[in-house]
CSV table of C-alpha atoms in Angstrom, one decimal:
chain,number,residue,atom,x,y,z
V,190,MET,CA,-1.5,48.5,60.7
V,191,ALA,CA,-4.9,48.3,58.9
V,192,ALA,CA,-3.0,47.4,55.7
V,193,LYS,CA,-1.3,44.4,57.4
V,194,ARG,CA,-4.6,43.2,58.8
V,195,VAL,CA,-6.2,43.3,55.3
V,196,THR,CA,-3.2,41.5,53.7
V,197,ALA,CA,-3.3,38.8,56.4
V,198,THR,CA,-7.0,38.3,55.9
V,199,ALA,CA,-6.6,38.1,52.1
V,200,MET,CA,-3.8,35.5,52.5
V,201,VAL,CA,-6.0,33.4,54.7
V,202,LEU,CA,-8.9,33.6,52.2
V,203,PHE,CA,-6.8,32.7,49.2
V,204,THR,CA,-4.6,30.0,50.7
V,205,HIS,CA,-7.2,27.9,52.4
V,206,PRO,CA,-9.6,26.1,50.1
V,207,VAL,CA,-13.3,26.6,50.6
V,208,SER,CA,-15.0,23.3,51.0
V,209,ALA,CA,-18.0,22.8,48.8
V,210,ALA,CA,-21.3,21.4,50.1
V,211,PRO,CA,-21.7,17.7,49.5
V,212,ALA,CA,-23.9,16.6,46.5
V,213,ASP,CA,-25.9,13.5,45.7
V,214,VAL,CA,-24.8,10.5,43.7
V,215,ASP,CA,-27.7,9.0,41.8
V,216,ALA,CA,-27.1,5.6,40.2
V,217,THR,CA,-29.5,3.9,37.8
V,218,VAL,CA,-29.0,0.3,37.0
V,219,THR,CA,-30.6,-1.1,33.8
V,220,ASP,CA,-30.8,-4.4,32.0
V,221,LEU,CA,-32.2,-6.1,35.1
V,222,LYS,CA,-34.1,-9.3,34.7
V,223,HIS,CA,-36.2,-9.9,37.8
V,224,GLU,CA,-39.2,-7.7,38.6
V,225,GLY,CA,-39.7,-7.2,42.3
V,226,ALA,CA,-36.1,-8.0,43.2
V,227,ARG,CA,-33.9,-5.3,44.9
V,228,VAL,CA,-30.6,-3.8,43.7
V,229,ARG,CA,-28.0,-3.4,46.4
V,230,CYS,CA,-25.5,-0.6,45.7
V,231,ALA,CA,-22.2,0.1,47.5
V,232,LEU,CA,-20.1,3.2,47.2
V,233,PHE,CA,-16.4,3.1,47.7
V,234,ALA,CA,-13.9,6.0,48.2
V,235,SER,CA,-10.8,3.7,47.8
V,236,ALA,CA,-9.7,0.4,46.5
V,237,ASN,CA,-9.7,-1.0,50.0
V,238,GLY,CA,-12.2,-3.8,50.0
V,239,PHE,CA,-13.7,-2.9,46.6
V,240,PRO,CA,-16.2,-4.4,45.7
V,241,ASN,CA,-17.1,-6.0,49.0
V,242,ALA,CA,-20.1,-4.1,50.3
V,243,ASP,CA,-19.0,-4.6,53.9
V,244,LYS,CA,-16.1,-2.3,53.1
V,245,ALA,CA,-18.2,0.4,51.4
V,246,ILE,CA,-18.5,3.9,52.8
V,247,ALA,CA,-22.2,3.9,52.0
V,248,ARG,CA,-24.9,1.5,50.8
V,249,SER,CA,-28.3,2.0,49.2
V,250,VAL,CA,-31.1,-0.3,48.0
V,251,GLY,CA,-33.6,0.2,45.2
V,252,PRO,CA,-36.5,-1.9,44.0
V,253,VAL,CA,-36.4,-3.3,40.4
V,254,ALA,CA,-39.3,-2.2,38.2
V,255,ALA,CA,-39.4,-2.3,34.4
V,256,GLY,CA,-35.9,-3.7,34.2
V,257,ARG,CA,-34.3,-0.8,36.2
V,258,ALA,CA,-33.6,0.4,39.7
V,259,THR,CA,-32.1,3.5,41.3
V,260,CYS,CA,-29.8,3.9,44.3
V,261,LEU,CA,-29.4,7.3,45.8
V,262,PHE,CA,-26.5,8.4,48.0
V,263,ALA,CA,-27.2,11.7,49.6
V,264,ALA,CA,-24.7,14.4,50.5
V,265,VAL,CA,-21.5,12.8,49.2
V,266,PRO,CA,-18.4,15.0,49.5
V,267,ALA,CA,-16.5,15.7,46.3
V,268,GLY,CA,-13.9,13.1,45.4
V,269,HIS,CA,-13.1,9.9,43.5
V,270,TYR,CA,-15.4,7.0,44.0
V,271,ALA,CA,-16.4,3.6,42.5
V,272,LEU,CA,-19.8,2.0,42.7
V,273,ALA,CA,-20.7,-1.7,42.7
V,274,ALA,CA,-24.2,-3.1,42.5
V,275,PHE,CA,-26.0,-6.5,42.3
V,276,GLU,CA,-29.5,-7.7,41.8
V,277,ASP,CA,-30.6,-9.5,44.9
V,278,ARG,CA,-33.3,-11.6,43.4
V,279,ASN,CA,-33.7,-14.0,46.4
V,280,GLY,CA,-33.6,-11.2,49.0
V,281,ASN,CA,-30.8,-12.7,51.1
V,282,GLY,CA,-28.6,-9.5,51.0
V,283,SER,CA,-25.7,-11.4,49.5
V,284,LEU,CA,-24.5,-11.9,45.9
V,285,GLY,CA,-25.3,-15.4,44.8
V,286,VAL,CA,-22.4,-17.3,43.2
V,287,ASN,CA,-22.0,-20.8,41.6
V,288,LEU,CA,-19.5,-23.5,42.6
V,289,PHE,CA,-16.8,-21.6,40.7
V,290,GLY,CA,-17.5,-18.3,42.4
V,291,ALA,CA,-19.1,-16.7,39.3
V,292,PRO,CA,-22.2,-14.5,40.1
V,293,VAL,CA,-25.6,-16.0,39.4
V,294,GLU,CA,-27.3,-12.7,40.0
V,295,GLY,CA,-26.8,-9.6,37.9
V,296,VAL,CA,-23.8,-7.3,38.7
V,297,ALA,CA,-23.0,-3.8,37.6
V,298,PHE,CA,-20.1,-1.3,38.2
V,299,SER,CA,-19.7,2.4,37.6
V,300,ARG,CA,-18.2,3.2,34.2
V,301,ASP,CA,-19.6,-0.2,33.2
V,302,ALA,CA,-16.3,-1.6,34.2
V,303,ARG,CA,-15.8,-5.3,33.6
V,304,GLY,CA,-13.3,-7.8,35.0
V,305,ARG,CA,-11.7,-10.6,33.1
V,306,PHE,CA,-11.9,-13.4,35.7
V,307,GLY,CA,-13.6,-11.7,38.5
V,308,PRO,CA,-14.8,-8.2,39.4
V,309,PRO,CA,-13.1,-5.1,37.9
V,310,GLY,CA,-10.6,-3.2,40.0
V,311,PHE,CA,-11.4,0.1,41.7
V,312,GLU,CA,-9.5,2.2,39.1
V,313,ALA,CA,-11.5,0.7,36.3
V,314,ALA,CA,-14.8,1.7,38.0
V,315,ARG,CA,-13.5,5.0,39.4
V,316,PHE,CA,-15.5,8.2,38.7
V,317,VAL,CA,-15.1,11.8,39.8
V,318,HIS,CA,-17.9,13.3,41.9
V,319,GLY,CA,-17.8,17.1,42.1
V,320,THR,CA,-19.8,19.8,43.8
V,321,GLU,CA,-23.0,19.1,41.8
V,322,SER,CA,-25.1,15.9,41.7
V,323,THR,CA,-23.6,13.0,39.8
V,324,ARG,CA,-25.8,10.8,37.7
V,325,LEU,CA,-24.5,7.3,36.9
V,326,HIS,CA,-25.9,4.8,34.5
V,327,LEU,CA,-24.8,1.2,35.0
V,328,ARG,CA,-25.8,-1.9,32.9
V,329,ALA,CA,-26.2,-5.2,34.7
V,330,THR,CA,-24.6,-8.3,33.3
V,331,TYR,CA,-25.4,-11.9,34.1
């Protein structure tokens, strides 16, 4: 009877994955042009709504200093994500666009993904976040 209990316990231990503790995602955006502006970052776990910050699973804001800003997302579970960011130079919380819908403020995406006639898709910006902190470097474009 003791052998059956040990076998059953071993089966439970080896057939159920152990969930790892969440880790941070630290995103640094460079090539920013406006000192004192803020960078608004949005983290997405799926293509649903990407890159609209209203659909993000988490958002972070970092001040621009010396042409760079950092956004920190704490305790993010392991998985596949994409990050979108923009330099909010006028402080209105929204990406400024011109009459044709093209951004007039700097934008950046994880994996430095670029779109042809609009933002890149989720898959182009997708990165894998594991059980240890992930550090991303994004370059802003204007």
